[in-house]
Short mmCIF file of C-alpha atoms in Angstrom, two decimals:
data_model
loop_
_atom_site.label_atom_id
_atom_site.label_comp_id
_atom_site.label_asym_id
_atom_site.label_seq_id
_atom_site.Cartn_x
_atom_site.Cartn_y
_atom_site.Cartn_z
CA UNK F 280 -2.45 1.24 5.50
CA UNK F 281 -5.75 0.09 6.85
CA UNK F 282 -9.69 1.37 6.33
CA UNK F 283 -10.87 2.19 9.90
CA UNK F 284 -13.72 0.94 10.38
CA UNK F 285 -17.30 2.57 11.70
CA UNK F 286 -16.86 0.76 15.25
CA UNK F 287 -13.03 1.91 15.46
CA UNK F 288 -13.78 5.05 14.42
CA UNK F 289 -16.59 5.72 16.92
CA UNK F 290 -13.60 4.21 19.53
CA UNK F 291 -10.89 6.83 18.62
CA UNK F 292 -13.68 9.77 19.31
CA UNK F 293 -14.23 8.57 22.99
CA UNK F 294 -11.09 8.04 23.72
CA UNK F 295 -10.16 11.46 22.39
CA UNK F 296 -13.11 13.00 24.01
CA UNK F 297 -12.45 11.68 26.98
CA UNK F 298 -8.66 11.50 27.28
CA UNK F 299 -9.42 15.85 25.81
CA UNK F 300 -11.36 16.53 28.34
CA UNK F 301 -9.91 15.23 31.40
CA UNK F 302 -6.48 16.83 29.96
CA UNK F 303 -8.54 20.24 30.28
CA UNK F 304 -9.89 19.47 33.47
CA UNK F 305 -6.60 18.47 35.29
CA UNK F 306 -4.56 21.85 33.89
CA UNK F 307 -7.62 23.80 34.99
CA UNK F 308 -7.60 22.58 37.99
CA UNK F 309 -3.71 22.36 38.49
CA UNK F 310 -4.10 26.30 36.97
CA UNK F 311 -6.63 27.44 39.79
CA UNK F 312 -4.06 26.03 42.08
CA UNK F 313 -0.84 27.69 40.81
CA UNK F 314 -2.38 31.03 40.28
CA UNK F 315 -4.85 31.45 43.70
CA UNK F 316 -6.15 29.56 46.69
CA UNK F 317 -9.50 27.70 45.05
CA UNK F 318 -12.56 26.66 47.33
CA UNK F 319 -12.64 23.74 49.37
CA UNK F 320 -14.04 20.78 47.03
CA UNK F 321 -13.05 22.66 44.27
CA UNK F 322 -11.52 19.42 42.85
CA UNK F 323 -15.24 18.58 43.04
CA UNK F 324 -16.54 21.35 40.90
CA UNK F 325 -14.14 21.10 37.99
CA UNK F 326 -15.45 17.54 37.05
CA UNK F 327 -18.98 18.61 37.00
CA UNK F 328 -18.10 21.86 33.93
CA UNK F 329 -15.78 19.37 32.33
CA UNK F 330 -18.81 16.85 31.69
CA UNK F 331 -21.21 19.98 30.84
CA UNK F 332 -18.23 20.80 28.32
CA UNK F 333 -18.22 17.37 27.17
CA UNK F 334 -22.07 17.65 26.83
CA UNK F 335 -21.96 20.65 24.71
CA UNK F 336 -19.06 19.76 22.21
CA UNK F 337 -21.46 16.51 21.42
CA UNK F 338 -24.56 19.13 20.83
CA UNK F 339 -21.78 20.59 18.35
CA UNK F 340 -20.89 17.17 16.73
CA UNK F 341 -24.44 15.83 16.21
CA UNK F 342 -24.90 19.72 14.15
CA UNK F 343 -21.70 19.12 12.42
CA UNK F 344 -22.76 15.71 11.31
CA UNK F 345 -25.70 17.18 9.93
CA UNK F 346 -24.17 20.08 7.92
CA UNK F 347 -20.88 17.57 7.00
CA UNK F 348 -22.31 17.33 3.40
CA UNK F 349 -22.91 20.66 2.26
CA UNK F 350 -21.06 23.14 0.56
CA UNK F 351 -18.37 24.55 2.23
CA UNK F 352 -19.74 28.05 3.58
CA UNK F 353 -22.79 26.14 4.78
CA UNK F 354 -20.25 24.28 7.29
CA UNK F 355 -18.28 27.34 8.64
CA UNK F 356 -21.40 29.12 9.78
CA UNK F 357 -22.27 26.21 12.26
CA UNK F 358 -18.79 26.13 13.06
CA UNK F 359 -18.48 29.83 13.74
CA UNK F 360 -21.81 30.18 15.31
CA UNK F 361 -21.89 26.77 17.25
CA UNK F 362 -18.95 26.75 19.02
CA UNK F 363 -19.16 30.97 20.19
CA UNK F 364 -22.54 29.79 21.87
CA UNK F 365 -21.57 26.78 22.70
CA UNK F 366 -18.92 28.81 24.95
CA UNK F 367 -21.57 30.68 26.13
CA UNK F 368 -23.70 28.51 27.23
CA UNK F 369 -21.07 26.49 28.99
CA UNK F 370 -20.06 30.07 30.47
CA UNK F 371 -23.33 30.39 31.73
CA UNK F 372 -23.52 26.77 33.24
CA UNK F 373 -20.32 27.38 35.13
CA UNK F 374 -21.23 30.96 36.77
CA UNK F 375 -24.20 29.58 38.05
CA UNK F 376 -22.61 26.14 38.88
CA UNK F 377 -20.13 27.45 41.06
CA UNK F 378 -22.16 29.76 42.70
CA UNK F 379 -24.56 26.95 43.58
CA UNK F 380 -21.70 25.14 45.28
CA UNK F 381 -19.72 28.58 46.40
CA UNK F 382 -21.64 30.57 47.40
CA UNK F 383 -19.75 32.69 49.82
CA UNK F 384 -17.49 33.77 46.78
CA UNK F 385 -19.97 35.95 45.52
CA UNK F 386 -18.07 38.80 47.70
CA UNK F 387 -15.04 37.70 46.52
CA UNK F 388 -16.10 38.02 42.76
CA UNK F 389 -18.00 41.39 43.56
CA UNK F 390 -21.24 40.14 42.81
CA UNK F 391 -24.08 41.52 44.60
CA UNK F 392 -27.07 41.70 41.61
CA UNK F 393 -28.23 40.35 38.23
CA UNK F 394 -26.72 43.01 36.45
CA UNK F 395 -23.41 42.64 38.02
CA UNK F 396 -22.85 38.84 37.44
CA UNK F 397 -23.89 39.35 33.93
CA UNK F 398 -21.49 41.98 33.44
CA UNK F 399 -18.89 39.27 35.49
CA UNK F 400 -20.21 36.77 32.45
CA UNK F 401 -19.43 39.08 29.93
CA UNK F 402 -15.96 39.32 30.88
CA UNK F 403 -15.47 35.66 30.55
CA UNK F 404 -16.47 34.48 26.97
CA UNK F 405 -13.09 33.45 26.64
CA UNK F 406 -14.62 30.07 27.27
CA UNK F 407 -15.74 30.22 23.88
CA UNK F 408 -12.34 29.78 22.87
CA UNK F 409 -12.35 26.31 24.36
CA UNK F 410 -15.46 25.35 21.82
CA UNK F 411 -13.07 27.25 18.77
CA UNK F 412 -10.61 24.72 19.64
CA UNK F 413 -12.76 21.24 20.56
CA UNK F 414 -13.92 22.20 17.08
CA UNK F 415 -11.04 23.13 15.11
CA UNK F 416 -9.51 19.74 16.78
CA UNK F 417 -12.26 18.05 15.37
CA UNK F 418 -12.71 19.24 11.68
CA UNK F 419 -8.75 18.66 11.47
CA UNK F 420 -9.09 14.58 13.03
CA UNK F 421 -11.98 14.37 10.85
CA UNK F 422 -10.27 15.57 7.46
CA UNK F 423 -7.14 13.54 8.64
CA UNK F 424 -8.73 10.83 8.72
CA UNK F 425 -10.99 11.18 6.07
CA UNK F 426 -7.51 11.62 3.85
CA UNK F 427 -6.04 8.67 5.15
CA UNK F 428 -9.09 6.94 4.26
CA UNK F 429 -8.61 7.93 0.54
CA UNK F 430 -5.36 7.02 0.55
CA UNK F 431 -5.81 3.53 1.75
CA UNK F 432 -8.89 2.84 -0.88
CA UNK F 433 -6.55 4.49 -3.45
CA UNK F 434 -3.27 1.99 -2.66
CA UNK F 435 -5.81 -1.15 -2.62
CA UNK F 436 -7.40 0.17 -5.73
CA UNK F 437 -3.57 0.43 -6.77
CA UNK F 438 -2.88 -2.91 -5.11
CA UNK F 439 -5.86 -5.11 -7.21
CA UNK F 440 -5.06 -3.03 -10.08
CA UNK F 441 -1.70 -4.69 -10.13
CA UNK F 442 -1.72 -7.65 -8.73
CA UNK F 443 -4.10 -8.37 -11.76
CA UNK F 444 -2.10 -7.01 -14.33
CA UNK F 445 0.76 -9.11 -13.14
CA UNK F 446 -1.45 -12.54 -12.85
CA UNK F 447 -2.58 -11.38 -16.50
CA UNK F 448 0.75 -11.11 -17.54
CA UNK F 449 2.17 -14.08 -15.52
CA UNK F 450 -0.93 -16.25 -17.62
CA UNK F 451 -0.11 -14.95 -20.65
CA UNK F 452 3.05 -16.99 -20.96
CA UNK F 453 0.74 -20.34 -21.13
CA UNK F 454 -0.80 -19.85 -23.84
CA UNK F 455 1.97 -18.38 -25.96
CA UNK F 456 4.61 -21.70 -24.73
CA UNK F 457 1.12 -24.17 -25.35
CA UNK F 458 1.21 -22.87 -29.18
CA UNK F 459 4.90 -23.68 -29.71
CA UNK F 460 5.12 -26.83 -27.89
CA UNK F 461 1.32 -28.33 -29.44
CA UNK F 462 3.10 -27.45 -32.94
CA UNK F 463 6.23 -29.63 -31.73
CA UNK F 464 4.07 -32.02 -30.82
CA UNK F 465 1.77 -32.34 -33.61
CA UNK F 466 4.57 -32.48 -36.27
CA UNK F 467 6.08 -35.41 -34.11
CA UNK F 468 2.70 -37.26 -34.67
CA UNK F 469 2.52 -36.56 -37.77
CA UNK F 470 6.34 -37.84 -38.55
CA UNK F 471 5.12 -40.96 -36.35
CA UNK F 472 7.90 -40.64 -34.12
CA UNK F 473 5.24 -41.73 -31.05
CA UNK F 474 8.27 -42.21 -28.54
CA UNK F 475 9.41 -38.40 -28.73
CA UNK F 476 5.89 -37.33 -28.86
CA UNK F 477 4.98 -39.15 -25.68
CA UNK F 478 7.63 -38.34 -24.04
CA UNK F 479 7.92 -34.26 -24.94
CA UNK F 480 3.63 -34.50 -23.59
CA UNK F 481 5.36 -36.09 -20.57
CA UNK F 482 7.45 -33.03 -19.98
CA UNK F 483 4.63 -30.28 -20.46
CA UNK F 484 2.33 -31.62 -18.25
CA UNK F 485 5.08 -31.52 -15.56
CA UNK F 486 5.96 -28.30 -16.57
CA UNK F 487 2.83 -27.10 -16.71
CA UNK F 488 1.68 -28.33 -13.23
CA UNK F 489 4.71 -26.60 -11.87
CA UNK F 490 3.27 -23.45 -13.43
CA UNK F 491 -0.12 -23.90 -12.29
CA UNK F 492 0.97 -24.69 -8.70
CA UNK F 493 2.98 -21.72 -7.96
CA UNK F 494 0.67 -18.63 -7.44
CA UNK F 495 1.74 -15.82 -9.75
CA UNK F 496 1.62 -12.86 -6.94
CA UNK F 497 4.53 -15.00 -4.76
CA UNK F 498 8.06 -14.68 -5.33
CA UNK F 499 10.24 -18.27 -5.49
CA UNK F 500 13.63 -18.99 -4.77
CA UNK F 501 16.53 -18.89 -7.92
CA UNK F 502 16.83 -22.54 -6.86
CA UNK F 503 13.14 -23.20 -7.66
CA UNK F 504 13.18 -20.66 -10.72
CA UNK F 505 16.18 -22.76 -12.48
CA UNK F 506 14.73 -25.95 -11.94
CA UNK F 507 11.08 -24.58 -13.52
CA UNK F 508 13.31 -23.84 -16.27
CA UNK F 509 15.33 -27.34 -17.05
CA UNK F 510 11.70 -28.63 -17.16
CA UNK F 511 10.87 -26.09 -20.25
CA UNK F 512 14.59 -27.02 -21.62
CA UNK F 513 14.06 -30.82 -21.64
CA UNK F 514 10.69 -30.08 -24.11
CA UNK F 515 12.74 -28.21 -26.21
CA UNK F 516 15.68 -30.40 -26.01
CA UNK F 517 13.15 -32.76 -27.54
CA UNK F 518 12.79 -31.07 -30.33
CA UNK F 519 15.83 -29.80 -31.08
CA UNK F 520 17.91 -32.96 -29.67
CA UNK F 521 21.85 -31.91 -29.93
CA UNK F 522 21.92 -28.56 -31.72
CA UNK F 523 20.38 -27.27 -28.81
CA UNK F 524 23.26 -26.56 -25.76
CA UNK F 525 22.71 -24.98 -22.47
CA UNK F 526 25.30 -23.91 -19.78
CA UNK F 527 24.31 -23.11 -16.66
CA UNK F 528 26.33 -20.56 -14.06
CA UNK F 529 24.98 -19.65 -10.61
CA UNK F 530 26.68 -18.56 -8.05
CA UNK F 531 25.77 -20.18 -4.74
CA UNK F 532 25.40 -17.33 -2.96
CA UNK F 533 22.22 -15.99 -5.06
CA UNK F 534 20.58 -19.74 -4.81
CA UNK F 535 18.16 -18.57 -2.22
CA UNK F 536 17.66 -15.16 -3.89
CA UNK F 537 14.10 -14.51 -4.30
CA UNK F 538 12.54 -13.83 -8.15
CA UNK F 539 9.36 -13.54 -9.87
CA UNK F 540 8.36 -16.76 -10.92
CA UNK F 541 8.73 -18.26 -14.46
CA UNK F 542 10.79 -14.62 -15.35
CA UNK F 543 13.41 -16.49 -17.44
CA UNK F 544 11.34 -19.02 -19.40
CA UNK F 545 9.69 -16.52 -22.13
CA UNK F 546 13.53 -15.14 -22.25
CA UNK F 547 15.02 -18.44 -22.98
CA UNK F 548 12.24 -19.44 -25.13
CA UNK F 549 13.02 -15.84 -27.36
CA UNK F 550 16.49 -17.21 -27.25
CA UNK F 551 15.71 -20.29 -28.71
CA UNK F 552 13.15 -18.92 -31.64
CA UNK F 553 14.91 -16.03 -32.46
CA UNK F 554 18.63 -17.33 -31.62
CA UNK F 555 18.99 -21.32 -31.87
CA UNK F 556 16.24 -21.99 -34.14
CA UNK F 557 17.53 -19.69 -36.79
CA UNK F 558 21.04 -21.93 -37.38
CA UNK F 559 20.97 -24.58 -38.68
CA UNK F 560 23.71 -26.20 -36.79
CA UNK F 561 21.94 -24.63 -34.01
CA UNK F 562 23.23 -23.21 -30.74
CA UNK F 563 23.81 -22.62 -27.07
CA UNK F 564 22.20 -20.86 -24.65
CA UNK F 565 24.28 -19.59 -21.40
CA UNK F 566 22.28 -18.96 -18.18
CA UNK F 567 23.57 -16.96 -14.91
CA UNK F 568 22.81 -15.48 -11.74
CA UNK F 569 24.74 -13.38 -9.17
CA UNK F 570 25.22 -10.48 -7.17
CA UNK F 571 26.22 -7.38 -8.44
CA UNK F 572 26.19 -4.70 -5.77
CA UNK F 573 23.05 -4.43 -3.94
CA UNK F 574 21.35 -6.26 -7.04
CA UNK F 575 21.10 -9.90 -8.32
CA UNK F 576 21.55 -10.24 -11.66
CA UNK F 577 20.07 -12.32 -14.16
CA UNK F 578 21.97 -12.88 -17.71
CA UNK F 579 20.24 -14.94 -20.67
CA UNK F 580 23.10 -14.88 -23.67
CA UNK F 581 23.27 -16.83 -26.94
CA UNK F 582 25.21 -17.23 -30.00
CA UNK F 583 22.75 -16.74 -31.96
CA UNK F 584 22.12 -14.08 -35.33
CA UNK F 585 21.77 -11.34 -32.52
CA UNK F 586 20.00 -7.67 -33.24
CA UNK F 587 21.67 -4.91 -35.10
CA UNK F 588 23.83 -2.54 -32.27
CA UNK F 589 25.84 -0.76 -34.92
CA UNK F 590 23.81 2.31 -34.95
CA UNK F 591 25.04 2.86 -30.70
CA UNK F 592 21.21 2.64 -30.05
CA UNK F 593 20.29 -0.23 -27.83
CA UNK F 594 16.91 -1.62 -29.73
CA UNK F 595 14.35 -2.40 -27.02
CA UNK F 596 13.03 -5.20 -28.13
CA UNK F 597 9.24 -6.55 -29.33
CA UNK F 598 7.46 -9.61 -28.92
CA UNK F 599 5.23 -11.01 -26.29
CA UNK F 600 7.96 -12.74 -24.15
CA UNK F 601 10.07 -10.00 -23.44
CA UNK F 602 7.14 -6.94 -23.31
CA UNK F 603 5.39 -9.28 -20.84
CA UNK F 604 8.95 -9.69 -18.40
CA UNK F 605 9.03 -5.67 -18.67
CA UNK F 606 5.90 -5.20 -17.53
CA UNK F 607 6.10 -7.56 -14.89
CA UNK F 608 9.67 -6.30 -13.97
CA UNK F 609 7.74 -2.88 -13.85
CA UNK F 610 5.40 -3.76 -12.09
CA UNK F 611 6.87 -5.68 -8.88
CA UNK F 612 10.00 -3.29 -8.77
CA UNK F 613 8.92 0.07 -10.43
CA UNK F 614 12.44 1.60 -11.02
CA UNK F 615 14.31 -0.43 -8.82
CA UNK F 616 14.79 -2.68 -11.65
CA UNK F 617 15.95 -2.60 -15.37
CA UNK F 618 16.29 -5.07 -18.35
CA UNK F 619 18.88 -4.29 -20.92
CA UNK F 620 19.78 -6.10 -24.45
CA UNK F 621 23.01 -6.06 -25.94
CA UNK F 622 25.36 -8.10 -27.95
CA UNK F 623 26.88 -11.48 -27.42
CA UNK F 624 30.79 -11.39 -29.07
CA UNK F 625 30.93 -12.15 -31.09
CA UNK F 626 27.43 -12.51 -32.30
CA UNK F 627 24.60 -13.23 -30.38
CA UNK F 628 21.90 -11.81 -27.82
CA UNK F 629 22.56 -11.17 -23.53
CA UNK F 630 19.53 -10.15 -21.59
CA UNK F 631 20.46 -9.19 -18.69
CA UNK F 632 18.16 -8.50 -15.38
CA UNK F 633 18.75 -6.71 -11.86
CA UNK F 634 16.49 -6.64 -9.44
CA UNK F 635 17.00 -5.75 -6.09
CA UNK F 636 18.39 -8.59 -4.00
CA UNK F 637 16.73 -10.56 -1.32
CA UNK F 638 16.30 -13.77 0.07
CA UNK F 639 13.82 -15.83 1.37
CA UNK F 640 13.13 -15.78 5.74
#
């Protein structure tokens, strides 16, 4: 939904001043036709009180412009008041109007003094009911739109509200996967073992340049997400060398799926300190993605120590890895998505993910 702006604004009133008033004058016109035999040139004469109309309703917008920002009863008096002799006057205009160019229907009307054509006039203040209505039609336009205006600022409010909560959270993860992997590294150095330390720095700046070239707000393929993620598994398979093993499953069909980017690493990396890290024989970590129903479907498992299930409540979880996927999950799909944890038999962890399903164009 889009702001108008001053100069389309100011284009929708012509257009629905104009396109208004030469509806009026055409059933008028078609109206004096249906219902009686009109004057010759009367298609003439019905142009000329249409414009005078016209004139008069923007009398009564320049006074409603000027009375648009007080209080409420201060507004219905002009409203009231402006458009009953704004009728009139256009009443008055009209009389004497078409007896300027008719004259010869005097007779017809009955008209023979002053005090008879103002008694004629009095008859026919029904054109103030044209003014109720040009202004009624007006306030409601100008509310309308002055709602749809607050809605718009209120979604992009909503919009830049989010968008930086989820680059906040997408940012987060660097910091938190720096401190781990800087620790690997320095302990390397410090054993000596150079070779393994250059080459695990080799693998985070590669990893890291992949997460620094793909914009946080843009969804990337599953394709693109699992290779992100073997470049975060070869620095840990660094460190953890054969005791760490990963298995991979995804179905073909989901490779083009579209997900949020970088969703699984904080997941696998919980995996690994929570799951792997804690045997000493270490572990494996099993990795999937398919289709289930409408949904794709995400599943991080392990065999590791696992949480505590035997009390039938499913815990929820702390941490910064997985608070920052539900918030991000929250974010981009709102309740069209869910993250659930429960066991791996027969011990373990599986996160599992579903989003709704698309693909990129």
């Amino acid at each position: 939904m889009n702001l108008l702006d001053p100069d389309q604004k100011h284009r929708l009133f012509w257009l629905l001043q104009a396109g208004g008033w030469a509806g009026w004058a055409l059933s008028f016109y078609l109206g004096a036709t249906v219902w009686g035999d009109p004057p010759d040139n009367y298609g003439f004469y019905v142009p000329i009180i249409a414009a005078v109309g016209m004139a008069l309703t923007l009398g009564l917008r320049w006074a409603y412009r000027l009375t648009w920002d007080m209080r409420f009863v201060a507004r219905v008096l002009p409203f009231l008041l402006g458009s009953y002799f704004a009728g009139v006057l256009w009443m008055v205009a009209r009389t004497f109007i078409f007896f300027s160019l008719f004259p010869e229907q005097k007779a017809a009307f009955g008209i023979e003094s002053s005090a008879e054509f103002y008694s004629y006039l009095e008859g026919a203040i029904s054109a103030a009911w044209v003014m109720f209505g040009w202004s009624a039609l007006y306030f409601g336009i100008k509310y309308y739109i002055l709602l749809q205006d607050a809605k718009a600022r209120a979604l992009t409010a909503a919009s830049v509200a989010n968008e930086a909560q989820l680059k906040m959270l997408r940012y987060q993860l660097n910091p938190h996967f720096l401190f781990n992997t800087l620790n690997a590294i320095s302990t390397l150095v410090l054993d000596k073992d150079t070779n393994l330390a250059s080459d695990m720095i080799n693998k985070l700046s590669r990893f890291l340049r992949h997460s620094l070239e793909t914009d946080p707000m843009t969804q990337i393929t599953v394709d693109q997400e699992v290779a992100a993620l073997k470049l975060y598994l070869d620095i840990e398979q660094v460190r953890f060398g054969s005791r760490l093993e990963v298995l991979f499953s995804i179905n073909p069909e989901v490779k083009h799926a579209l997900v949020p980017s970088l969703i699984l690493q904080p997941l696998v990396e919980n995996a690994i300190k929570y799951g792997i890290s804690q045997s000493v024989k270490g572990g494996a970590i099993g990795i999937s993605a398919h289709k289930d129903g409408d949904d794709l479907q995400l599943i991080i498992s392990d065999n590791g120590p696992g949480l505590d299930f035997s009390q039938g409540i499913t815990p929820k979880g702390s941490g910064v890895g997985l608070e920052n996927c539900r918030e991000r999950l929250k974010a981009l799909y709102g309740r069209s998505q869910s993250l659930k944890l429960g066991p791996t038999l027969p011990h373990g962890l599986t996160v599992t993910i579903n989003i709704p399903f698309s693909q990129e164009a």
